[in-house]
PDB file of C-alpha atoms in Angstrom:
ATOM      1  CA  UNK A   1      10.393  15.585  -8.656  1.00 69.00           C
ATOM      2  CA  UNK A   2      10.489  15.134  -4.275  1.00 80.00           C
ATOM      3  CA  UNK A   3       8.390  11.744  -3.455  1.00 93.00           C
ATOM      4  CA  UNK A   4       6.055  11.798  -0.468  1.00 97.00           C
ATOM      5  CA  UNK A   5       8.060  13.079   2.707  1.00 97.00           C
ATOM      6  CA  UNK A   6       6.724  11.917   5.676  1.00 97.00           C
ATOM      7  CA  UNK A   7       7.866  13.480   9.345  1.00 96.00           C
ATOM      8  CA  UNK A   8       8.716  12.663  12.215  1.00 97.00           C
ATOM      9  CA  UNK A   9      10.040   8.813  11.171  1.00 96.00           C
ATOM     10  CA  UNK A  10      10.176   7.678  14.404  1.00 96.00           C
ATOM     11  CA  UNK A  11       8.136   8.426  17.378  1.00 96.00           C
ATOM     12  CA  UNK A  12       7.760   6.677  21.027  1.00 97.00           C
ATOM     13  CA  UNK A  13       4.805   7.822  22.954  1.00 97.00           C
ATOM     14  CA  UNK A  14       3.286   6.054  26.200  1.00 97.00           C
ATOM     15  CA  UNK A  15      -0.749   4.689  26.525  1.00 97.00           C
ATOM     16  CA  UNK A  16      -2.993   7.739  26.640  1.00 97.00           C
ATOM     17  CA  UNK A  17      -0.707  10.405  24.766  1.00 98.00           C
ATOM     18  CA  UNK A  18      -1.879  11.970  21.513  1.00 98.00           C
ATOM     19  CA  UNK A  19       0.155  11.977  18.414  1.00 98.00           C
ATOM     20  CA  UNK A  20       0.481  14.108  15.026  1.00 98.00           C
ATOM     21  CA  UNK A  21       2.077  12.571  11.879  1.00 98.00           C
ATOM     22  CA  UNK A  22       2.919  14.950   8.549  1.00 98.00           C
ATOM     23  CA  UNK A  23       2.992  14.391   5.379  1.00 98.00           C
ATOM     24  CA  UNK A  24       3.557  16.426   1.974  1.00 98.00           C
ATOM     25  CA  UNK A  25       2.686  15.289  -0.982  1.00 97.00           C
ATOM     26  CA  UNK A  26       4.514  14.826  -4.132  1.00 96.00           C
ATOM     27  CA  UNK A  27       4.349  18.694  -6.022  1.00 94.00           C
ATOM     28  CA  UNK A  28       1.173  19.060  -7.896  1.00 92.00           C
ATOM     29  CA  UNK A  29      -0.415  15.730  -6.481  1.00 93.00           C
ATOM     30  CA  UNK A  30      -3.664  16.879  -4.428  1.00 93.00           C
ATOM     31  CA  UNK A  31      -5.168  13.232  -3.124  1.00 93.00           C
ATOM     32  CA  UNK A  32      -3.220  12.061  -0.036  1.00 96.00           C
ATOM     33  CA  UNK A  33      -3.903   8.686   1.718  1.00 96.00           C
ATOM     34  CA  UNK A  34      -2.893   7.037   4.876  1.00 97.00           C
ATOM     35  CA  UNK A  35      -2.462   3.294   5.738  1.00 97.00           C
ATOM     36  CA  UNK A  36      -1.575   1.741   8.963  1.00 97.00           C
ATOM     37  CA  UNK A  37       0.977  -1.697   8.906  1.00 94.00           C
ATOM     38  CA  UNK A  38       1.079  -3.735  11.234  1.00 91.00           C
ATOM     39  CA  UNK A  39       2.970  -7.097  11.566  1.00 83.00           C
ATOM     40  CA  UNK A  40      -1.009  -8.852  12.242  1.00 78.00           C
ATOM     41  CA  UNK A  41      -3.169  -7.043   9.831  1.00 80.00           C
ATOM     42  CA  UNK A  42      -0.676  -5.969   6.991  1.00 85.00           C
ATOM     43  CA  UNK A  43      -1.110  -2.740   5.101  1.00 92.00           C
ATOM     44  CA  UNK A  44      -4.787  -1.310   6.013  1.00 95.00           C
ATOM     45  CA  UNK A  45      -6.191   1.912   4.529  1.00 95.00           C
ATOM     46  CA  UNK A  46      -7.238   4.576   7.282  1.00 96.00           C
ATOM     47  CA  UNK A  47      -8.569   7.808   4.815  1.00 94.00           C
ATOM     48  CA  UNK A  48      -7.989   9.425   1.825  1.00 93.00           C
ATOM     49  CA  UNK A  49      -7.876  13.800   1.572  1.00 94.00           C
ATOM     50  CA  UNK A  50      -8.547  15.444  -1.507  1.00 92.00           C
ATOM     51  CA  UNK A  51      -8.651  19.583  -1.728  1.00 91.00           C
ATOM     52  CA  UNK A  52      -9.179  19.468   2.111  1.00 94.00           C
ATOM     53  CA  UNK A  53     -12.029  17.254   1.980  1.00 94.00           C
ATOM     54  CA  UNK A  54     -11.965  13.301   3.094  1.00 93.00           C
ATOM     55  CA  UNK A  55     -13.026  11.310   0.506  1.00 89.00           C
ATOM     56  CA  UNK A  56     -12.867   8.013   1.835  1.00 88.00           C
ATOM     57  CA  UNK A  57     -12.692   6.325   4.983  1.00 92.00           C
ATOM     58  CA  UNK A  58     -11.329   3.278   6.433  1.00 92.00           C
ATOM     59  CA  UNK A  59     -12.918   0.926   9.341  1.00 93.00           C
ATOM     60  CA  UNK A  60     -10.758   2.900  12.135  1.00 96.00           C
ATOM     61  CA  UNK A  61     -12.167   4.342  15.055  1.00 96.00           C
ATOM     62  CA  UNK A  62     -12.930   7.836  15.820  1.00 96.00           C
ATOM     63  CA  UNK A  63      -9.272   8.238  17.944  1.00 97.00           C
ATOM     64  CA  UNK A  64      -8.040   8.334  14.520  1.00 98.00           C
ATOM     65  CA  UNK A  65      -8.424  11.525  12.644  1.00 97.00           C
ATOM     66  CA  UNK A  66      -6.756  13.633   9.851  1.00 97.00           C
ATOM     67  CA  UNK A  67      -7.067  16.698   7.927  1.00 97.00           C
ATOM     68  CA  UNK A  68      -5.408  18.514   4.669  1.00 97.00           C
ATOM     69  CA  UNK A  69      -3.833  21.925   4.169  1.00 97.00           C
ATOM     70  CA  UNK A  70      -4.622  23.661   0.917  1.00 95.00           C
ATOM     71  CA  UNK A  71      -1.230  22.941  -0.238  1.00 94.00           C
ATOM     72  CA  UNK A  72      -2.215  19.484  -0.051  1.00 95.00           C
ATOM     73  CA  UNK A  73      -0.315  18.888   3.238  1.00 97.00           C
ATOM     74  CA  UNK A  74      -1.833  16.413   5.267  1.00 98.00           C
ATOM     75  CA  UNK A  75      -1.634  15.513   8.819  1.00 98.00           C
ATOM     76  CA  UNK A  76      -2.498  12.236  10.986  1.00 98.00           C
ATOM     77  CA  UNK A  77      -3.765  12.665  14.449  1.00 98.00           C
ATOM     78  CA  UNK A  78      -4.269   9.672  16.692  1.00 98.00           C
ATOM     79  CA  UNK A  79      -5.822  10.622  20.399  1.00 95.00           C
ATOM     80  CA  UNK A  80      -5.705   8.436  23.709  1.00 96.00           C
ATOM     81  CA  UNK A  81      -2.954   5.809  22.428  1.00 97.00           C
ATOM     82  CA  UNK A  82      -3.085   2.205  22.813  1.00 97.00           C
ATOM     83  CA  UNK A  83      -0.754  -0.451  22.842  1.00 96.00           C
ATOM     84  CA  UNK A  84      -2.061  -1.762  19.679  1.00 95.00           C
ATOM     85  CA  UNK A  85      -1.487   1.368  17.767  1.00 97.00           C
ATOM     86  CA  UNK A  86       2.088   0.757  17.379  1.00 96.00           C
ATOM     87  CA  UNK A  87       2.589   0.601  13.530  1.00 96.00           C
ATOM     88  CA  UNK A  88       4.027   1.341  10.513  1.00 95.00           C
ATOM     89  CA  UNK A  89       2.193   4.431   9.207  1.00 97.00           C
ATOM     90  CA  UNK A  90       2.482   5.350   6.043  1.00 97.00           C
ATOM     91  CA  UNK A  91       1.392   8.556   3.836  1.00 97.00           C
ATOM     92  CA  UNK A  92       0.865   7.901   0.464  1.00 96.00           C
ATOM     93  CA  UNK A  93      -0.393  10.604  -2.745  1.00 95.00           C
ATOM     94  CA  UNK A  94      -1.859  10.480  -6.051  1.00 91.00           C
ATOM     95  CA  UNK A  95      -3.249  13.436  -8.589  1.00 85.00           C
ATOM     96  CA  UNK A  96      -6.574  12.320  -7.489  1.00 80.00           C
ATOM     97  CA  UNK A  97      -8.288   9.711  -9.823  1.00 77.00           C
ATOM     98  CA  UNK A  98      -9.107   6.554  -9.961  1.00 75.00           C
ATOM     99  CA  UNK A  99      -7.160   3.337 -10.545  1.00 75.00           C
ATOM    100  CA  UNK A 100      -4.113   5.379  -9.919  1.00 83.00           C
ATOM    101  CA  UNK A 101      -0.550   3.849  -8.324  1.00 89.00           C
ATOM    102  CA  UNK A 102      -0.385   5.539  -5.165  1.00 92.00           C
ATOM    103  CA  UNK A 103       3.394   6.791  -4.237  1.00 95.00           C
ATOM    104  CA  UNK A 104       4.308   5.910  -1.084  1.00 96.00           C
ATOM    105  CA  UNK A 105       6.375   7.886   1.485  1.00 97.00           C
ATOM    106  CA  UNK A 106       9.278   5.698   3.766  1.00 96.00           C
ATOM    107  CA  UNK A 107       6.633   6.112   6.915  1.00 96.00           C
ATOM    108  CA  UNK A 108       6.658   6.876  10.209  1.00 97.00           C
ATOM    109  CA  UNK A 109       7.218   4.263  13.273  1.00 96.00           C
ATOM    110  CA  UNK A 110       5.317   4.741  15.741  1.00 97.00           C
ATOM    111  CA  UNK A 111       6.049   2.754  18.997  1.00 97.00           C
ATOM    112  CA  UNK A 112       3.537   3.055  21.824  1.00 97.00           C
ATOM    113  CA  UNK A 113       4.834   2.155  25.219  1.00 96.00           C
TER     114      UNK A 113
ATOM    115  CA  UNK B   1     -12.380 -11.248   5.865  1.00 73.00           C
ATOM    116  CA  UNK B   2      -9.290 -11.315   3.926  1.00 85.00           C
ATOM    117  CA  UNK B   3     -10.505 -10.130   0.621  1.00 93.00           C
ATOM    118  CA  UNK B   4      -7.078 -10.433  -1.055  1.00 96.00           C
ATOM    119  CA  UNK B   5      -4.554 -13.449  -0.027  1.00 96.00           C
ATOM    120  CA  UNK B   6      -0.947 -14.289  -1.102  1.00 96.00           C
ATOM    121  CA  UNK B   7      -0.841 -17.589   0.495  1.00 91.00           C
ATOM    122  CA  UNK B   8       2.682 -17.854   0.208  1.00 95.00           C
ATOM    123  CA  UNK B   9       4.709 -16.450   2.829  1.00 94.00           C
ATOM    124  CA  UNK B  10       8.161 -16.740   1.480  1.00 97.00           C
ATOM    125  CA  UNK B  11       9.548 -17.673  -1.828  1.00 97.00           C
ATOM    126  CA  UNK B  12      13.254 -18.884  -2.850  1.00 98.00           C
ATOM    127  CA  UNK B  13      14.673 -18.832  -6.559  1.00 98.00           C
ATOM    128  CA  UNK B  14      17.891 -18.927  -7.379  1.00 98.00           C
ATOM    129  CA  UNK B  15      19.478 -15.751  -9.414  1.00 98.00           C
ATOM    130  CA  UNK B  16      18.611 -15.946 -13.045  1.00 97.00           C
ATOM    131  CA  UNK B  17      15.619 -18.494 -12.488  1.00 98.00           C
ATOM    132  CA  UNK B  18      11.911 -16.950 -12.860  1.00 98.00           C
ATOM    133  CA  UNK B  19       9.948 -16.273  -9.728  1.00 98.00           C
ATOM    134  CA  UNK B  20       6.017 -16.565  -9.210  1.00 98.00           C
ATOM    135  CA  UNK B  21       4.894 -14.768  -6.910  1.00 98.00           C
ATOM    136  CA  UNK B  22       0.188 -15.374  -6.267  1.00 98.00           C
ATOM    137  CA  UNK B  23      -2.128 -13.610  -5.207  1.00 97.00           C
ATOM    138  CA  UNK B  24      -5.977 -14.567  -5.149  1.00 98.00           C
ATOM    139  CA  UNK B  25      -9.300 -12.226  -4.165  1.00 97.00           C
ATOM    140  CA  UNK B  26     -12.526 -12.336  -3.491  1.00 96.00           C
ATOM    141  CA  UNK B  27     -14.328  -9.615  -3.772  1.00 92.00           C
ATOM    142  CA  UNK B  28     -15.653  -9.362  -7.477  1.00 92.00           C
ATOM    143  CA  UNK B  29     -15.814  -5.681  -7.773  1.00 90.00           C
ATOM    144  CA  UNK B  30     -12.289  -5.761  -8.026  1.00 92.00           C
ATOM    145  CA  UNK B  31     -11.329  -3.761 -10.957  1.00 90.00           C
ATOM    146  CA  UNK B  32      -7.796  -2.984 -10.628  1.00 93.00           C
ATOM    147  CA  UNK B  33      -4.981  -4.740  -9.465  1.00 95.00           C
ATOM    148  CA  UNK B  34      -1.092  -3.107  -8.337  1.00 96.00           C
ATOM    149  CA  UNK B  35       2.115  -5.299  -7.324  1.00 98.00           C
ATOM    150  CA  UNK B  36       4.265  -3.077  -4.923  1.00 97.00           C
ATOM    151  CA  UNK B  37       7.816  -4.417  -3.603  1.00 97.00           C
ATOM    152  CA  UNK B  38       8.847  -3.237   0.058  1.00 94.00           C
ATOM    153  CA  UNK B  39      12.432  -3.044   2.037  1.00 91.00           C
ATOM    154  CA  UNK B  40      12.050  -2.791   5.439  1.00 85.00           C
ATOM    155  CA  UNK B  41      11.634   0.609   6.967  1.00 80.00           C
ATOM    156  CA  UNK B  42      11.036   2.277   3.603  1.00 87.00           C
ATOM    157  CA  UNK B  43       7.425   2.484   2.247  1.00 92.00           C
ATOM    158  CA  UNK B  44       5.970   0.280  -0.598  1.00 94.00           C
ATOM    159  CA  UNK B  45       7.237   1.217  -4.296  1.00 95.00           C
ATOM    160  CA  UNK B  46       5.042   0.430  -7.144  1.00 95.00           C
ATOM    161  CA  UNK B  47       5.799  -2.283  -9.917  1.00 97.00           C
ATOM    162  CA  UNK B  48       3.683  -3.117 -12.032  1.00 97.00           C
ATOM    163  CA  UNK B  49      -0.514  -2.985 -12.570  1.00 95.00           C
ATOM    164  CA  UNK B  50      -3.169  -4.394 -14.203  1.00 95.00           C
ATOM    165  CA  UNK B  51      -7.010  -3.433 -15.286  1.00 93.00           C
ATOM    166  CA  UNK B  52      -9.836  -5.840 -15.618  1.00 92.00           C
ATOM    167  CA  UNK B  53     -10.025  -5.082 -18.703  1.00 93.00           C
ATOM    168  CA  UNK B  54      -6.517  -6.925 -19.892  1.00 94.00           C
ATOM    169  CA  UNK B  55      -5.224 -10.491 -18.671  1.00 95.00           C
ATOM    170  CA  UNK B  56      -1.397  -9.610 -19.119  1.00 97.00           C
ATOM    171  CA  UNK B  57       0.631  -6.419 -19.062  1.00 97.00           C
ATOM    172  CA  UNK B  58       4.459  -6.093 -19.003  1.00 97.00           C
ATOM    173  CA  UNK B  59       6.870  -4.138 -18.221  1.00 96.00           C
ATOM    174  CA  UNK B  60      10.750  -5.318 -18.292  1.00 97.00           C
ATOM    175  CA  UNK B  61      11.315  -8.001 -16.469  1.00 98.00           C
ATOM    176  CA  UNK B  62       7.850  -8.290 -14.693  1.00 98.00           C
ATOM    177  CA  UNK B  63       4.680  -9.911 -16.191  1.00 98.00           C
ATOM    178  CA  UNK B  64       1.298  -9.824 -14.157  1.00 98.00           C
ATOM    179  CA  UNK B  65      -1.389 -12.156 -15.511  1.00 98.00           C
ATOM    180  CA  UNK B  66      -4.801 -11.903 -14.552  1.00 98.00           C
ATOM    181  CA  UNK B  67      -7.266 -14.486 -14.518  1.00 97.00           C
ATOM    182  CA  UNK B  68     -10.660 -13.050 -13.679  1.00 95.00           C
ATOM    183  CA  UNK B  69     -12.591 -16.341 -14.198  1.00 96.00           C
ATOM    184  CA  UNK B  70     -10.135 -17.838 -10.914  1.00 97.00           C
ATOM    185  CA  UNK B  71     -10.048 -14.098  -9.203  1.00 97.00           C
ATOM    186  CA  UNK B  72      -6.079 -14.837  -9.737  1.00 97.00           C
ATOM    187  CA  UNK B  73      -3.562 -12.811 -10.320  1.00 97.00           C
ATOM    188  CA  UNK B  74       0.369 -13.146 -10.362  1.00 98.00           C
ATOM    189  CA  UNK B  75       3.401 -11.778 -11.131  1.00 98.00           C
ATOM    190  CA  UNK B  76       6.730 -13.302 -12.853  1.00 98.00           C
ATOM    191  CA  UNK B  77       9.950 -12.170 -12.520  1.00 98.00           C
ATOM    192  CA  UNK B  78      12.503 -12.809 -15.043  1.00 98.00           C
ATOM    193  CA  UNK B  79      15.202 -13.450 -14.806  1.00 98.00           C
ATOM    194  CA  UNK B  80      15.132 -12.980 -10.730  1.00 98.00           C
ATOM    195  CA  UNK B  81      18.357 -10.700  -9.368  1.00 97.00           C
ATOM    196  CA  UNK B  82      19.395 -10.521  -5.808  1.00 96.00           C
ATOM    197  CA  UNK B  83      18.273  -6.914  -5.695  1.00 95.00           C
ATOM    198  CA  UNK B  84      14.729  -7.965  -6.115  1.00 97.00           C
ATOM    199  CA  UNK B  85      15.145  -9.723  -2.593  1.00 97.00           C
ATOM    200  CA  UNK B  86      12.284  -7.886  -0.582  1.00 97.00           C
ATOM    201  CA  UNK B  87       8.195  -8.348   0.131  1.00 96.00           C
ATOM    202  CA  UNK B  88       5.981  -8.338  -2.615  1.00 97.00           C
ATOM    203  CA  UNK B  89       2.646  -6.615  -2.141  1.00 97.00           C
ATOM    204  CA  UNK B  90      -0.354  -7.618  -4.311  1.00 97.00           C
ATOM    205  CA  UNK B  91      -3.057  -5.189  -3.577  1.00 96.00           C
ATOM    206  CA  UNK B  92      -6.643  -4.042  -5.617  1.00 95.00           C
ATOM    207  CA  UNK B  93      -8.425  -1.295  -5.765  1.00 92.00           C
ATOM    208  CA  UNK B  94     -12.452  -1.210  -6.481  1.00 87.00           C
ATOM    209  CA  UNK B  95     -14.625  -0.104  -9.186  1.00 74.00           C
ATOM    210  CA  UNK B  96     -16.838   2.550  -7.643  1.00 69.00           C
ATOM    211  CA  UNK B  97     -16.707   5.744  -5.184  1.00 60.00           C
ATOM    212  CA  UNK B  98     -15.290   4.426  -2.394  1.00 64.00           C
ATOM    213  CA  UNK B  99     -11.964   3.747  -4.147  1.00 72.00           C
ATOM    214  CA  UNK B 100     -10.817   6.920  -4.028  1.00 78.00           C
ATOM    215  CA  UNK B 101      -6.847   6.299  -2.608  1.00 83.00           C
ATOM    216  CA  UNK B 102      -7.973   2.826  -0.823  1.00 87.00           C
ATOM    217  CA  UNK B 103      -5.990  -0.527  -1.748  1.00 91.00           C
ATOM    218  CA  UNK B 104      -6.834  -3.219  -0.093  1.00 93.00           C
ATOM    219  CA  UNK B 105      -3.644  -5.277   0.354  1.00 95.00           C
ATOM    220  CA  UNK B 106      -2.770  -8.871   0.886  1.00 96.00           C
ATOM    221  CA  UNK B 107      -0.280  -9.936   3.317  1.00 95.00           C
ATOM    222  CA  UNK B 108       2.753 -10.014   1.477  1.00 95.00           C
ATOM    223  CA  UNK B 109       5.153 -12.478   0.134  1.00 96.00           C
ATOM    224  CA  UNK B 110       9.027 -12.366   1.239  1.00 96.00           C
ATOM    225  CA  UNK B 111      11.118 -13.539  -2.247  1.00 98.00           C
ATOM    226  CA  UNK B 112      14.680 -14.131  -1.618  1.00 98.00           C
ATOM    227  CA  UNK B 113      16.637 -14.236  -4.515  1.00 98.00           C
ATOM    228  CA  UNK B 114      20.261 -16.158  -3.895  1.00 96.00           C
ATOM    229  CA  UNK B 115      23.307 -15.782  -6.167  1.00 93.00           C
TER     230      UNK B 115
END
């Protein structure tokens, strides 16, 4: 099976712009989660989608949003980018039950200038 | 408030010896614990997990121990190999409906295994 695929691999944006990141989960996985990794804060949970519905959400401002399509692919959007949004954004997928190991993609490295 | 803590930022071990990575947690609602390994510019890779109803789980060279009363878990790697050099993250999942897709991660420990 192919793993979790994230595109693009790298992005450079300027403050105030918006960005959309894409994630294709492992075939058959219906849950997609997003995480932000920064040197200062570590890995932090953004949100989780299952069957096109947001089922869980972390403590991030409303500038961070996401959606999931009927084929389980997911996108994450960040509007009005700030310098502090520079991070590695990781997507993970699971079949969708509790207490499952998450399978992570390689991430999208976002730099905000 | 960091609910999962890895107090050792780094650990250096000789090849063939045991590596012991430690993790402490504060949230008594955590009921499932995992260890992930991460290389630079890659996503975390699952290593091993343990449910709160167990106190030990083994998988090859990797063993995870859970001490619920102390809210402490550890990962033992025996024998350590140079290819084990990476950042190791401890993570926990909470009992209840808010846990879908959500893991709380520690800050990570950089393990270096010297030949």
